[in-house]
Short mmCIF file of C-alpha atoms in Angstrom, two decimals:
data_model
loop_
_atom_site.label_atom_id
_atom_site.label_comp_id
_atom_site.label_asym_id
_atom_site.label_seq_id
_atom_site.Cartn_x
_atom_site.Cartn_y
_atom_site.Cartn_z
CA MET J 21 -184.78 -172.29 -22.53
CA SER J 22 -181.73 -170.18 -23.35
CA ALA J 23 -178.58 -170.58 -21.28
CA LYS J 24 -177.50 -167.76 -18.98
CA GLY J 25 -174.46 -165.82 -20.14
CA LYS J 26 -172.04 -166.97 -17.47
CA HIS J 27 -172.68 -170.66 -18.16
CA ARG J 28 -172.66 -170.41 -21.92
CA ARG J 29 -169.92 -172.54 -23.49
CA PRO J 30 -167.98 -170.87 -26.30
CA LYS J 31 -168.79 -172.23 -29.71
CA GLN J 32 -166.06 -174.59 -30.91
CA HIS J 33 -165.04 -175.63 -34.36
CA ARG J 34 -166.15 -179.17 -35.17
CA ILE J 35 -162.54 -180.46 -35.53
CA ALA J 36 -161.48 -178.84 -32.26
CA ARG J 37 -164.38 -180.54 -30.42
CA ARG J 38 -163.37 -183.91 -31.83
CA LEU J 39 -159.78 -183.46 -30.65
CA ALA J 40 -160.94 -182.48 -27.18
CA PHE J 41 -163.26 -185.44 -26.89
CA ALA J 42 -160.56 -187.78 -28.17
CA GLY J 43 -158.31 -186.63 -25.30
CA THR J 44 -160.95 -187.53 -22.70
CA GLY J 45 -161.33 -191.09 -23.91
CA GLY J 46 -158.07 -192.20 -22.22
CA ALA J 47 -156.08 -192.50 -25.44
CA ALA J 48 -153.29 -189.96 -25.88
CA LEU J 49 -153.38 -188.15 -29.21
CA ALA J 50 -149.90 -188.03 -30.79
CA LEU J 51 -149.18 -184.69 -32.38
CA PRO J 52 -145.91 -183.92 -34.23
CA LEU J 53 -143.55 -181.54 -32.41
CA ILE J 54 -142.23 -178.88 -34.74
CA GLY J 55 -138.92 -177.15 -33.81
CA ALA J 56 -136.33 -175.03 -35.54
CA THR J 57 -132.75 -176.33 -35.79
CA THR J 58 -129.50 -174.68 -36.79
CA ALA J 59 -126.62 -176.34 -38.65
CA GLY J 60 -124.11 -177.96 -36.31
CA ALA J 61 -125.88 -176.96 -33.13
CA ALA J 62 -125.81 -179.66 -30.49
CA VAL J 63 -128.32 -177.94 -28.20
CA THR J 64 -132.05 -178.32 -28.88
CA GLN J 65 -134.80 -176.24 -27.30
CA PRO J 66 -137.63 -178.01 -25.44
CA ALA J 67 -140.80 -178.43 -27.49
CA VAL J 68 -143.89 -176.52 -26.36
CA ALA J 69 -146.82 -178.71 -25.35
CA PRO J 70 -149.97 -178.14 -27.50
CA ALA J 71 -152.79 -176.14 -25.91
CA THR J 72 -155.75 -178.17 -24.65
CA SER J 73 -159.43 -177.37 -24.34
CA THR J 74 -160.75 -176.32 -20.96
CA LEU J 75 -162.99 -179.40 -21.11
CA ALA J 76 -160.27 -181.95 -21.81
CA ARG J 77 -157.68 -182.94 -19.16
CA PRO J 78 -154.49 -184.40 -20.72
CA ALA J 79 -154.28 -188.17 -20.30
CA VAL J 80 -150.48 -188.00 -19.78
CA GLN J 81 -148.12 -185.27 -18.62
CA PRO J 82 -145.83 -183.67 -21.23
CA ALA J 83 -142.46 -185.45 -21.50
CA VAL J 84 -140.49 -182.21 -21.75
CA GLN J 85 -138.74 -180.78 -18.70
CA PRO J 86 -139.49 -177.31 -17.32
CA ALA J 87 -137.39 -174.56 -18.86
CA ALA J 88 -135.75 -173.71 -15.51
CA GLU J 89 -134.64 -177.32 -15.06
CA ASN J 90 -133.29 -177.53 -18.62
CA ALA J 91 -131.34 -174.32 -18.10
CA ALA J 92 -129.44 -175.94 -15.21
CA LEU J 93 -128.46 -179.03 -17.18
CA PRO J 94 -124.83 -179.35 -18.39
CA LEU J 95 -124.61 -178.53 -22.11
CA THR J 96 -122.08 -179.24 -24.83
CA TYR J 97 -121.62 -177.92 -28.34
CA SER J 98 -119.93 -179.51 -31.37
CA VAL J 99 -117.89 -177.03 -33.38
CA VAL J 100 -118.74 -176.72 -37.10
CA GLY J 101 -116.98 -174.93 -39.94
CA GLY J 102 -117.10 -171.15 -39.65
CA ASP J 103 -117.57 -171.13 -35.89
CA THR J 104 -115.69 -168.78 -33.59
CA LEU J 105 -115.65 -168.67 -29.83
CA SER J 106 -117.38 -165.29 -29.91
CA LYS J 107 -120.19 -166.64 -32.10
CA ILE J 108 -120.69 -169.75 -29.97
CA ALA J 109 -120.67 -167.74 -26.74
CA ALA J 110 -123.24 -165.29 -28.14
CA ASP J 111 -125.48 -167.99 -29.63
CA HIS J 112 -125.63 -169.91 -26.34
CA SER J 113 -125.57 -166.96 -23.93
CA VAL J 114 -122.37 -168.08 -22.22
CA SER J 115 -121.87 -165.96 -19.11
CA GLY J 116 -118.54 -164.16 -19.43
CA GLY J 117 -118.48 -164.38 -23.23
CA TRP J 118 -115.83 -166.04 -25.33
CA GLN J 119 -113.17 -165.47 -22.66
CA THR J 120 -115.04 -167.71 -20.20
CA LEU J 121 -115.80 -170.24 -22.93
CA TYR J 122 -112.10 -170.39 -23.81
CA ALA J 123 -110.98 -170.62 -20.18
CA ASP J 124 -113.41 -173.48 -19.55
CA ASN J 125 -112.24 -175.41 -22.64
CA ARG J 126 -108.58 -174.45 -22.94
CA SER J 127 -107.41 -178.05 -22.53
CA VAL J 128 -109.44 -178.96 -25.65
CA ILE J 129 -108.85 -175.85 -27.77
CA GLY J 130 -105.15 -175.32 -27.12
CA ALA J 131 -103.07 -172.19 -26.72
CA ASP J 132 -104.69 -170.18 -29.54
CA PRO J 133 -108.35 -169.25 -28.91
CA SER J 134 -108.73 -167.99 -32.47
CA VAL J 135 -108.29 -171.49 -33.89
CA ILE J 136 -111.02 -174.06 -33.18
CA ARG J 137 -111.34 -177.20 -35.29
CA PRO J 138 -114.67 -178.57 -36.51
CA GLY J 139 -115.64 -181.60 -34.46
CA LEU J 140 -114.34 -180.28 -31.12
CA THR J 141 -116.80 -180.72 -28.26
CA LEU J 142 -116.96 -177.64 -26.06
CA ARG J 143 -118.56 -177.59 -22.64
CA LEU J 144 -121.02 -174.82 -21.88
CA GLY J 145 -122.21 -173.52 -18.55
CA ALA J 146 -122.49 -176.02 -15.69
CA ALA J 147 -120.54 -178.74 -17.51
CA ALA J 148 -117.67 -176.37 -18.25
CA LYS J 149 -117.45 -175.21 -14.63
CA ALA J 150 -117.41 -178.79 -13.34
CA ALA J 151 -114.75 -179.83 -15.86
CA ALA J 152 -112.62 -176.80 -15.00
CA ALA J 153 -112.83 -177.65 -11.30
CA ARG J 154 -111.74 -181.23 -11.99
CA ALA J 155 -108.87 -180.05 -14.20
CA THR J 156 -107.71 -177.63 -11.51
CA ALA J 157 -107.73 -180.42 -8.91
CA VAL J 158 -105.75 -182.74 -11.20
CA THR J 159 -103.23 -179.99 -12.03
CA ALA J 160 -102.79 -179.13 -8.35
CA ALA J 161 -102.13 -182.79 -7.56
CA ALA J 162 -99.68 -183.08 -10.47
CA VAL J 163 -97.61 -180.08 -9.43
CA LYS J 164 -97.62 -180.91 -5.73
CA PRO J 165 -93.96 -180.72 -4.74
CA ALA J 166 -92.30 -183.98 -3.80
CA ALA J 167 -91.27 -184.47 -0.19
CA THR J 168 -87.78 -183.24 0.56
CA TYR J 169 -85.40 -184.88 3.01
CA ALA J 170 -82.34 -183.57 4.75
CA ASN J 171 -79.05 -185.06 3.58
CA ASN J 172 -78.22 -186.49 6.99
CA LEU J 173 -79.09 -189.53 9.07
CA ASP J 174 -82.47 -188.15 10.05
CA GLY J 175 -83.39 -187.44 6.42
CA TRP J 176 -82.13 -190.84 5.21
CA ILE J 177 -84.20 -192.68 7.79
CA ARG J 178 -87.33 -190.67 7.01
CA GLU J 179 -86.98 -191.18 3.27
CA SER J 180 -86.43 -194.91 3.79
CA LEU J 181 -89.53 -195.12 5.97
CA ASP J 182 -91.64 -193.50 3.23
CA ILE J 183 -90.33 -195.98 0.65
CA MET J 184 -90.87 -198.88 3.05
CA ALA J 185 -94.47 -197.76 3.63
CA ARG J 186 -95.15 -197.85 -0.12
CA HIS J 187 -93.78 -201.40 -0.30
CA GLY J 188 -95.37 -202.70 2.89
CA ILE J 189 -92.05 -203.16 4.73
CA PRO J 190 -92.43 -202.79 8.51
CA GLY J 191 -90.11 -200.77 10.69
CA SER J 192 -89.94 -197.67 12.87
CA TYR J 193 -87.68 -194.66 13.11
CA ASN J 194 -86.38 -195.73 16.52
CA GLY J 195 -85.76 -199.30 15.39
CA ILE J 196 -83.72 -198.15 12.38
CA HIS J 197 -81.81 -195.48 14.27
CA ARG J 198 -80.88 -197.85 17.09
CA ASN J 199 -79.45 -200.45 14.70
CA VAL J 200 -77.66 -197.87 12.55
CA MET J 201 -75.84 -196.46 15.54
CA ARG J 202 -74.76 -199.94 16.65
CA GLU J 203 -73.62 -201.09 13.19
CA SER J 204 -71.94 -197.99 11.73
CA SER J 205 -72.30 -195.05 14.15
CA GLY J 206 -74.18 -193.27 11.35
CA ASN J 207 -71.32 -193.43 8.78
CA PRO J 208 -72.75 -194.40 5.35
CA LEU J 209 -69.26 -195.34 4.10
CA ALA J 210 -68.48 -197.72 6.96
CA ILE J 211 -67.03 -201.09 5.94
CA ASN J 212 -66.00 -204.16 7.95
CA ASN J 213 -62.70 -205.53 6.70
CA TRP J 214 -61.93 -207.97 9.50
CA ASP J 215 -64.81 -210.46 10.10
CA SER J 216 -65.63 -213.73 8.32
CA ASN J 217 -67.58 -211.99 5.59
CA ALA J 218 -64.60 -209.80 4.81
CA ALA J 219 -62.37 -212.90 4.76
CA ALA J 220 -64.78 -214.41 2.21
CA GLY J 221 -64.50 -211.31 0.02
CA ILE J 222 -67.94 -209.91 0.78
CA PRO J 223 -67.42 -207.32 3.53
CA SER J 224 -70.38 -205.68 5.28
CA LYS J 225 -71.02 -202.11 4.07
CA GLY J 226 -72.97 -198.98 4.79
CA LEU J 227 -75.20 -197.72 7.56
CA LEU J 228 -76.65 -201.12 8.44
CA GLN J 229 -73.61 -203.20 7.39
CA VAL J 230 -75.15 -205.27 4.59
CA ILE J 231 -73.08 -207.62 2.43
CA ASP J 232 -73.49 -207.25 -1.36
CA PRO J 233 -75.36 -210.56 -1.97
CA THR J 234 -77.94 -209.66 0.69
CA PHE J 235 -78.23 -206.12 -0.64
CA ARG J 236 -78.91 -207.38 -4.17
CA ALA J 237 -81.40 -209.99 -2.97
CA TYR J 238 -83.40 -207.51 -0.89
CA HIS J 239 -82.87 -204.35 -2.90
CA VAL J 240 -86.08 -202.29 -3.08
CA PRO J 241 -87.08 -200.81 -6.47
CA GLY J 242 -86.87 -197.04 -6.56
CA THR J 243 -83.61 -196.89 -4.59
CA ALA J 244 -80.05 -196.81 -5.88
CA MET J 245 -78.30 -200.08 -6.72
CA ASP J 246 -75.41 -199.10 -4.44
CA SER J 247 -74.68 -200.63 -1.04
CA TYR J 248 -73.15 -197.37 0.14
CA ASP J 249 -76.19 -195.27 -0.76
CA PRO J 250 -77.70 -194.53 2.67
CA VAL J 251 -81.37 -194.78 1.67
CA ALA J 252 -80.86 -197.87 -0.45
CA ASN J 253 -78.80 -199.50 2.32
CA ILE J 254 -81.38 -198.83 5.05
CA THR J 255 -84.33 -199.94 2.89
CA ALA J 256 -82.68 -203.18 1.73
CA ALA J 257 -81.55 -204.02 5.28
CA CYS J 258 -85.07 -203.42 6.63
CA ASN J 259 -86.51 -205.58 3.84
CA TYR J 260 -84.12 -208.38 4.80
CA ALA J 261 -84.85 -207.95 8.54
CA ALA J 262 -88.60 -208.10 7.85
CA ALA J 263 -88.19 -211.37 5.95
CA ARG J 264 -86.00 -212.98 8.63
CA TYR J 265 -87.08 -211.37 11.91
CA GLY J 266 -90.45 -209.80 11.15
CA SER J 267 -89.13 -206.23 11.42
CA ILE J 268 -85.95 -204.25 11.93
CA ASP J 269 -87.51 -203.33 15.27
CA ASN J 270 -86.92 -206.93 16.40
CA VAL J 271 -83.18 -206.75 15.69
CA ASN J 272 -81.06 -205.98 18.76
CA GLY J 273 -77.68 -207.38 17.78
CA ALA J 274 -75.72 -208.88 14.92
CA TYR J 275 -78.10 -210.08 12.24
#
């Protein structure tokens, strides 16, 4: 009895039928993937999965990623002899052309976009944008202006407090100010020439009236090695007070 037209199966070549039946037996048939490459190109195109018979369901899913997903992946390219930024941008469809490619890779290329050395790795697309964002953040942090302080008692105390915070030395603005006003009335060049320390040849100096041996012993790196320097004097005195009294805030008299 002849088959009706709509159910008739198209006639297959004998080899094609064997391949289709081999796919249904549970064993995956390994076929070579053939792709075109260009010299020096670091970007490869996804292989196209072979067509299958309507009777044979693939035993495994293709290992390649969808084209849309691949297009979103960060890409890089290794420069070879004869390359130019214009050629690379055109070959890899860089949005914005060579100007964008150069802007995204300026830290690698240097000041002259017309000179690119073989072996350089350039970022394309998503990778370049991410790298540029990171570079911008680093540059912004690097050029962030340092804190400025007034050249008066308020500024000296505030600068000292910032240095103390970096070194883990306790103390407060009020605690420092209170002791400075008692010891020197805010005069960074104050010196005591009449007490026992002065008689021993080591007079107390500066805003918090520190003798030289104590200043040297508790000097904080990053400040001047000068007892009369207001910031260095405050910071060393607070370091000493922290070691002996727990904090300059606990000092309420001669120390």
